[in-house]
Amino acid sequence: MIQVDVKHNAEVRQRFVTDYSSIKNQILSLQNLNNQISVKLYSLLEKNKAIQAKCFTGIYPPTYTFFCNVYAPKLWEFILSTHLPNSQAEAILINTLIKAWQQFDPHTLREKHLFSRLLRLACSEGLPTDCLKAILQAEQIVENNCINLHPYPSANETFS
């Protein structure tokens, strides 16, 4: 009976060692796969950053979605600050972005001038220029006090 228990314990121990080795190998394999995925993901993120950086150089023209994601929030901020009714403000924003995208040429228009162009188009769509001038002048005063709230410096030149 003692020999049977010893034999049985040896078999159990051998199965445990085999199972442990198998699990350990699977864990190592998964860690290796995870590292490969991390490297690939990092590579894709870097490529995405490079493509976004090149969107306005003419090498990779931006998509309409990228264009809207970059410019719509700041343009919307300006439009809302004129206190127009929401329906009118939305119409100005939509029409401005559509017209700007239709006229967009990355070879002739650089990013720093594009926001000025957007403001001019927004005014042609019904954005009150008097309100916009006051907003831009207020931002210029803030900028002169070393607090830069305006990421598009050329926009101030548009209505001076």
PDB file of C-alpha atoms in Angstrom:
ATOM      1  CA  MET A   1       0.000   0.000   0.000  1.00  0.00           C
ATOM      2  CA  ILE A   2       2.829   2.404   0.760  1.00  0.00           C
ATOM      3  CA  GLN A   3       4.427   1.570  -2.587  1.00  0.00           C
ATOM      4  CA  VAL A   4       1.144   2.331  -4.366  1.00  0.00           C
ATOM      5  CA  ASP A   5       0.921   5.719  -2.636  1.00  0.00           C
ATOM      6  CA  VAL A   6       4.527   6.517  -3.501  1.00  0.00           C
ATOM      7  CA  LYS A   7       3.937   5.487  -7.107  1.00  0.00           C
ATOM      8  CA  HIS A   8       0.705   7.503  -7.224  1.00  0.00           C
ATOM      9  CA  ASN A   9       2.434  10.533  -5.660  1.00  0.00           C
ATOM     10  CA  ALA A  10       5.226  10.288  -8.216  1.00  0.00           C
ATOM     11  CA  GLU A  11       2.675  10.221 -11.053  1.00  0.00           C
ATOM     12  CA  VAL A  12       0.816  13.209  -9.596  1.00  0.00           C
ATOM     13  CA  ARG A  13       4.073  15.058  -9.145  1.00  0.00           C
ATOM     14  CA  GLN A  14       5.123  14.299 -12.718  1.00  0.00           C
ATOM     15  CA  ARG A  15       1.758  15.543 -14.046  1.00  0.00           C
ATOM     16  CA  PHE A  16       2.091  18.672 -11.920  1.00  0.00           C
ATOM     17  CA  VAL A  17       5.599  19.367 -13.254  1.00  0.00           C
ATOM     18  CA  THR A  18       4.420  18.739 -16.819  1.00  0.00           C
ATOM     19  CA  ASP A  19       1.341  20.950 -16.377  1.00  0.00           C
ATOM     20  CA  TYR A  20       3.402  23.655 -14.674  1.00  0.00           C
ATOM     21  CA  SER A  21       5.968  23.617 -17.498  1.00  0.00           C
ATOM     22  CA  SER A  22       3.209  23.769 -20.085  1.00  0.00           C
ATOM     23  CA  ILE A  23       1.513  26.694 -18.331  1.00  0.00           C
ATOM     24  CA  LYS A  24       4.839  28.470 -17.894  1.00  0.00           C
ATOM     25  CA  ASN A  25       5.586  28.061 -21.623  1.00  0.00           C
ATOM     26  CA  GLN A  26       2.136  29.382 -22.506  1.00  0.00           C
ATOM     27  CA  ILE A  27       2.651  32.409 -20.254  1.00  0.00           C
ATOM     28  CA  LEU A  28       6.032  33.115 -21.850  1.00  0.00           C
ATOM     29  CA  SER A  29       4.483  32.749 -25.293  1.00  0.00           C
ATOM     30  CA  LEU A  30       1.685  35.178 -24.370  1.00  0.00           C
ATOM     31  CA  GLN A  31       4.188  37.664 -22.933  1.00  0.00           C
ATOM     32  CA  ASN A  32       6.199  37.470 -26.148  1.00  0.00           C
ATOM     33  CA  LEU A  33       3.041  38.000 -28.203  1.00  0.00           C
ATOM     34  CA  ASN A  34       2.065  40.932 -25.971  1.00  0.00           C
ATOM     35  CA  ASN A  35       5.492  42.514 -26.524  1.00  0.00           C
ATOM     36  CA  GLN A  36       5.150  42.083 -30.294  1.00  0.00           C
ATOM     37  CA  ILE A  37       1.698  43.679 -30.214  1.00  0.00           C
ATOM     38  CA  SER A  38       3.010  46.569 -28.103  1.00  0.00           C
ATOM     39  CA  VAL A  39       5.849  47.199 -30.550  1.00  0.00           C
ATOM     40  CA  LYS A  40       3.447  47.070 -33.518  1.00  0.00           C
ATOM     41  CA  LEU A  41       0.957  49.377 -31.766  1.00  0.00           C
ATOM     42  CA  TYR A  42       3.693  51.874 -30.938  1.00  0.00           C
ATOM     43  CA  SER A  43       4.849  51.754 -34.553  1.00  0.00           C
ATOM     44  CA  LEU A  44       1.305  52.394 -35.797  1.00  0.00           C
ATOM     45  CA  LEU A  45       0.845  55.284 -33.360  1.00  0.00           C
ATOM     46  CA  GLU A  46       4.100  56.856 -34.550  1.00  0.00           C
ATOM     47  CA  LYS A  47       3.032  56.449 -38.190  1.00  0.00           C
ATOM     48  CA  ASN A  48      -0.331  58.039 -37.361  1.00  0.00           C
ATOM     49  CA  LYS A  49       1.410  61.018 -35.721  1.00  0.00           C
ATOM     50  CA  ALA A  50       3.678  61.386 -38.738  1.00  0.00           C
ATOM     51  CA  ILE A  51       0.717  61.317 -41.125  1.00  0.00           C
ATOM     52  CA  GLN A  52      -1.163  63.909 -39.065  1.00  0.00           C
ATOM     53  CA  ALA A  53       1.920  66.116 -39.022  1.00  0.00           C
ATOM     54  CA  LYS A  54       2.205  65.862 -42.808  1.00  0.00           C
ATOM     55  CA  CYS A  55      -1.471  66.549 -43.511  1.00  0.00           C
ATOM     56  CA  PHE A  56      -0.908  70.233 -44.153  1.00  0.00           C
ATOM     57  CA  THR A  57       2.326  69.887 -46.091  1.00  0.00           C
ATOM     58  CA  GLY A  58       0.615  68.465 -49.142  1.00  0.00           C
ATOM     59  CA  ILE A  59       2.310  65.098 -48.765  1.00  0.00           C
ATOM     60  CA  TYR A  60      -0.799  63.479 -47.294  1.00  0.00           C
ATOM     61  CA  PRO A  61      -3.916  65.597 -47.824  1.00  0.00           C
ATOM     62  CA  PRO A  62      -6.118  65.570 -44.715  1.00  0.00           C
ATOM     63  CA  THR A  63      -9.496  63.911 -44.642  1.00  0.00           C
ATOM     64  CA  TYR A  64     -12.627  65.951 -44.014  1.00  0.00           C
ATOM     65  CA  THR A  65     -12.959  64.344 -40.569  1.00  0.00           C
ATOM     66  CA  PHE A  66      -9.403  65.299 -39.634  1.00  0.00           C
ATOM     67  CA  PHE A  67      -9.996  68.812 -40.985  1.00  0.00           C
ATOM     68  CA  CYS A  68     -13.164  69.209 -38.875  1.00  0.00           C
ATOM     69  CA  ASN A  69     -11.546  67.736 -35.755  1.00  0.00           C
ATOM     70  CA  VAL A  70      -8.737  70.271 -35.975  1.00  0.00           C
ATOM     71  CA  TYR A  71     -10.693  73.439 -36.783  1.00  0.00           C
ATOM     72  CA  ALA A  72     -14.332  72.992 -35.744  1.00  0.00           C
ATOM     73  CA  PRO A  73     -13.835  73.324 -31.950  1.00  0.00           C
ATOM     74  CA  LYS A  74     -12.015  76.682 -32.107  1.00  0.00           C
ATOM     75  CA  LEU A  75     -14.324  78.007 -34.837  1.00  0.00           C
ATOM     76  CA  TRP A  76     -17.339  76.902 -32.774  1.00  0.00           C
ATOM     77  CA  GLU A  77     -15.897  78.749 -29.766  1.00  0.00           C
ATOM     78  CA  PHE A  78     -15.704  81.965 -31.797  1.00  0.00           C
ATOM     79  CA  ILE A  79     -19.189  81.522 -33.233  1.00  0.00           C
ATOM     80  CA  LEU A  80     -20.731  80.869 -29.808  1.00  0.00           C
ATOM     81  CA  SER A  81     -19.003  83.895 -28.315  1.00  0.00           C
ATOM     82  CA  THR A  82     -21.037  86.129 -30.658  1.00  0.00           C
ATOM     83  CA  HIS A  83     -24.229  84.986 -28.833  1.00  0.00           C
ATOM     84  CA  LEU A  84     -26.131  83.994 -31.966  1.00  0.00           C
ATOM     85  CA  PRO A  85     -29.115  81.632 -31.697  1.00  0.00           C
ATOM     86  CA  ASN A  86     -27.941  78.008 -31.749  1.00  0.00           C
ATOM     87  CA  SER A  87     -29.631  77.152 -35.043  1.00  0.00           C
ATOM     88  CA  GLN A  88     -27.972  80.104 -36.777  1.00  0.00           C
ATOM     89  CA  ALA A  89     -24.612  79.340 -35.135  1.00  0.00           C
ATOM     90  CA  GLU A  90     -24.792  75.695 -36.239  1.00  0.00           C
ATOM     91  CA  ALA A  91     -25.674  76.704 -39.800  1.00  0.00           C
ATOM     92  CA  ILE A  92     -22.708  79.095 -39.924  1.00  0.00           C
ATOM     93  CA  LEU A  93     -20.350  76.421 -38.596  1.00  0.00           C
ATOM     94  CA  ILE A  94     -21.549  73.717 -40.981  1.00  0.00           C
ATOM     95  CA  ASN A  95     -21.596  75.935 -44.063  1.00  0.00           C
ATOM     96  CA  THR A  96     -18.193  77.404 -43.228  1.00  0.00           C
ATOM     97  CA  LEU A  97     -16.560  74.005 -42.796  1.00  0.00           C
ATOM     98  CA  ILE A  98     -18.112  72.656 -45.983  1.00  0.00           C
ATOM     99  CA  LYS A  99     -17.039  75.664 -48.063  1.00  0.00           C
ATOM    100  CA  ALA A 100     -13.568  75.692 -46.516  1.00  0.00           C
ATOM    101  CA  TRP A 101     -13.130  72.000 -47.287  1.00  0.00           C
ATOM    102  CA  GLN A 102     -14.317  72.478 -50.869  1.00  0.00           C
ATOM    103  CA  GLN A 103     -11.778  75.278 -51.355  1.00  0.00           C
ATOM    104  CA  PHE A 104      -8.976  73.646 -49.348  1.00  0.00           C
ATOM    105  CA  ASP A 105      -5.682  73.248 -51.193  1.00  0.00           C
ATOM    106  CA  PRO A 106      -2.795  72.100 -48.992  1.00  0.00           C
ATOM    107  CA  HIS A 107      -0.259  73.191 -51.630  1.00  0.00           C
ATOM    108  CA  THR A 108      -1.219  76.862 -51.516  1.00  0.00           C
ATOM    109  CA  LEU A 109      -2.738  77.326 -48.068  1.00  0.00           C
ATOM    110  CA  ARG A 110      -0.725  76.681 -44.929  1.00  0.00           C
ATOM    111  CA  GLU A 111      -2.191  75.776 -41.552  1.00  0.00           C
ATOM    112  CA  LYS A 112      -1.398  79.104 -39.899  1.00  0.00           C
ATOM    113  CA  HIS A 113      -3.419  80.975 -42.542  1.00  0.00           C
ATOM    114  CA  LEU A 114      -6.271  78.494 -42.720  1.00  0.00           C
ATOM    115  CA  PHE A 115      -7.982  79.649 -39.531  1.00  0.00           C
ATOM    116  CA  SER A 116      -8.012  83.237 -40.800  1.00  0.00           C
ATOM    117  CA  ARG A 117      -9.637  81.936 -43.955  1.00  0.00           C
ATOM    118  CA  LEU A 118     -12.211  80.064 -41.871  1.00  0.00           C
ATOM    119  CA  LEU A 119     -13.101  83.243 -39.993  1.00  0.00           C
ATOM    120  CA  ARG A 120     -13.525  85.161 -43.247  1.00  0.00           C
ATOM    121  CA  LEU A 121     -15.781  82.405 -44.613  1.00  0.00           C
ATOM    122  CA  ALA A 122     -17.770  82.378 -41.352  1.00  0.00           C
ATOM    123  CA  CYS A 123     -18.340  86.122 -41.725  1.00  0.00           C
ATOM    124  CA  SER A 124     -19.540  85.599 -45.283  1.00  0.00           C
ATOM    125  CA  GLU A 125     -21.957  82.991 -43.876  1.00  0.00           C
ATOM    126  CA  GLY A 126     -23.450  85.498 -41.423  1.00  0.00           C
ATOM    127  CA  LEU A 127     -21.092  85.714 -38.457  1.00  0.00           C
ATOM    128  CA  PRO A 128     -21.285  89.333 -37.205  1.00  0.00           C
ATOM    129  CA  THR A 129     -17.911  90.938 -37.887  1.00  0.00           C
ATOM    130  CA  ASP A 130     -18.366  93.602 -35.191  1.00  0.00           C
ATOM    131  CA  CYS A 131     -18.680  90.953 -32.472  1.00  0.00           C
ATOM    132  CA  LEU A 132     -15.767  89.018 -33.890  1.00  0.00           C
ATOM    133  CA  LYS A 133     -13.563  92.114 -34.005  1.00  0.00           C
ATOM    134  CA  ALA A 134     -14.293  92.784 -30.324  1.00  0.00           C
ATOM    135  CA  ILE A 135     -13.476  89.178 -29.404  1.00  0.00           C
ATOM    136  CA  LEU A 136     -10.213  89.208 -31.347  1.00  0.00           C
ATOM    137  CA  GLN A 137      -9.184  92.551 -29.841  1.00  0.00           C
ATOM    138  CA  ALA A 138      -9.900  91.216 -26.346  1.00  0.00           C
ATOM    139  CA  GLU A 139      -7.773  88.154 -27.093  1.00  0.00           C
ATOM    140  CA  GLN A 140      -4.988  90.377 -28.402  1.00  0.00           C
ATOM    141  CA  ILE A 141      -5.001  92.298 -25.106  1.00  0.00           C
ATOM    142  CA  VAL A 142      -4.755  89.010 -23.210  1.00  0.00           C
ATOM    143  CA  GLU A 143      -1.917  87.831 -25.482  1.00  0.00           C
ATOM    144  CA  ASN A 144      -0.051  91.070 -24.894  1.00  0.00           C
ATOM    145  CA  ASN A 145      -0.189  90.271 -21.175  1.00  0.00           C
ATOM    146  CA  CYS A 146       1.704  87.014 -21.848  1.00  0.00           C
ATOM    147  CA  ILE A 147      -1.315  84.726 -21.537  1.00  0.00           C
ATOM    148  CA  ASN A 148      -1.747  82.991 -24.865  1.00  0.00           C
ATOM    149  CA  LEU A 149      -5.314  81.800 -25.260  1.00  0.00           C
ATOM    150  CA  HIS A 150      -5.317  82.066 -29.035  1.00  0.00           C
ATOM    151  CA  PRO A 151      -3.610  79.163 -30.850  1.00  0.00           C
ATOM    152  CA  TYR A 152      -3.969  80.824 -34.260  1.00  0.00           C
ATOM    153  CA  PRO A 153      -1.934  84.063 -34.294  1.00  0.00           C
ATOM    154  CA  SER A 154      -2.811  84.939 -37.873  1.00  0.00           C
ATOM    155  CA  ALA A 155      -6.523  85.163 -37.014  1.00  0.00           C
ATOM    156  CA  ASN A 156      -5.950  88.504 -35.262  1.00  0.00           C
ATOM    157  CA  GLU A 157      -4.541  89.947 -38.469  1.00  0.00           C
ATOM    158  CA  THR A 158      -7.739  89.099 -40.345  1.00  0.00           C
ATOM    159  CA  PHE A 159      -9.881  91.856 -38.840  1.00  0.00           C
ATOM    160  CA  SER A 160      -7.304  94.477 -37.850  1.00  0.00           C
TER     161      SER A 160
END
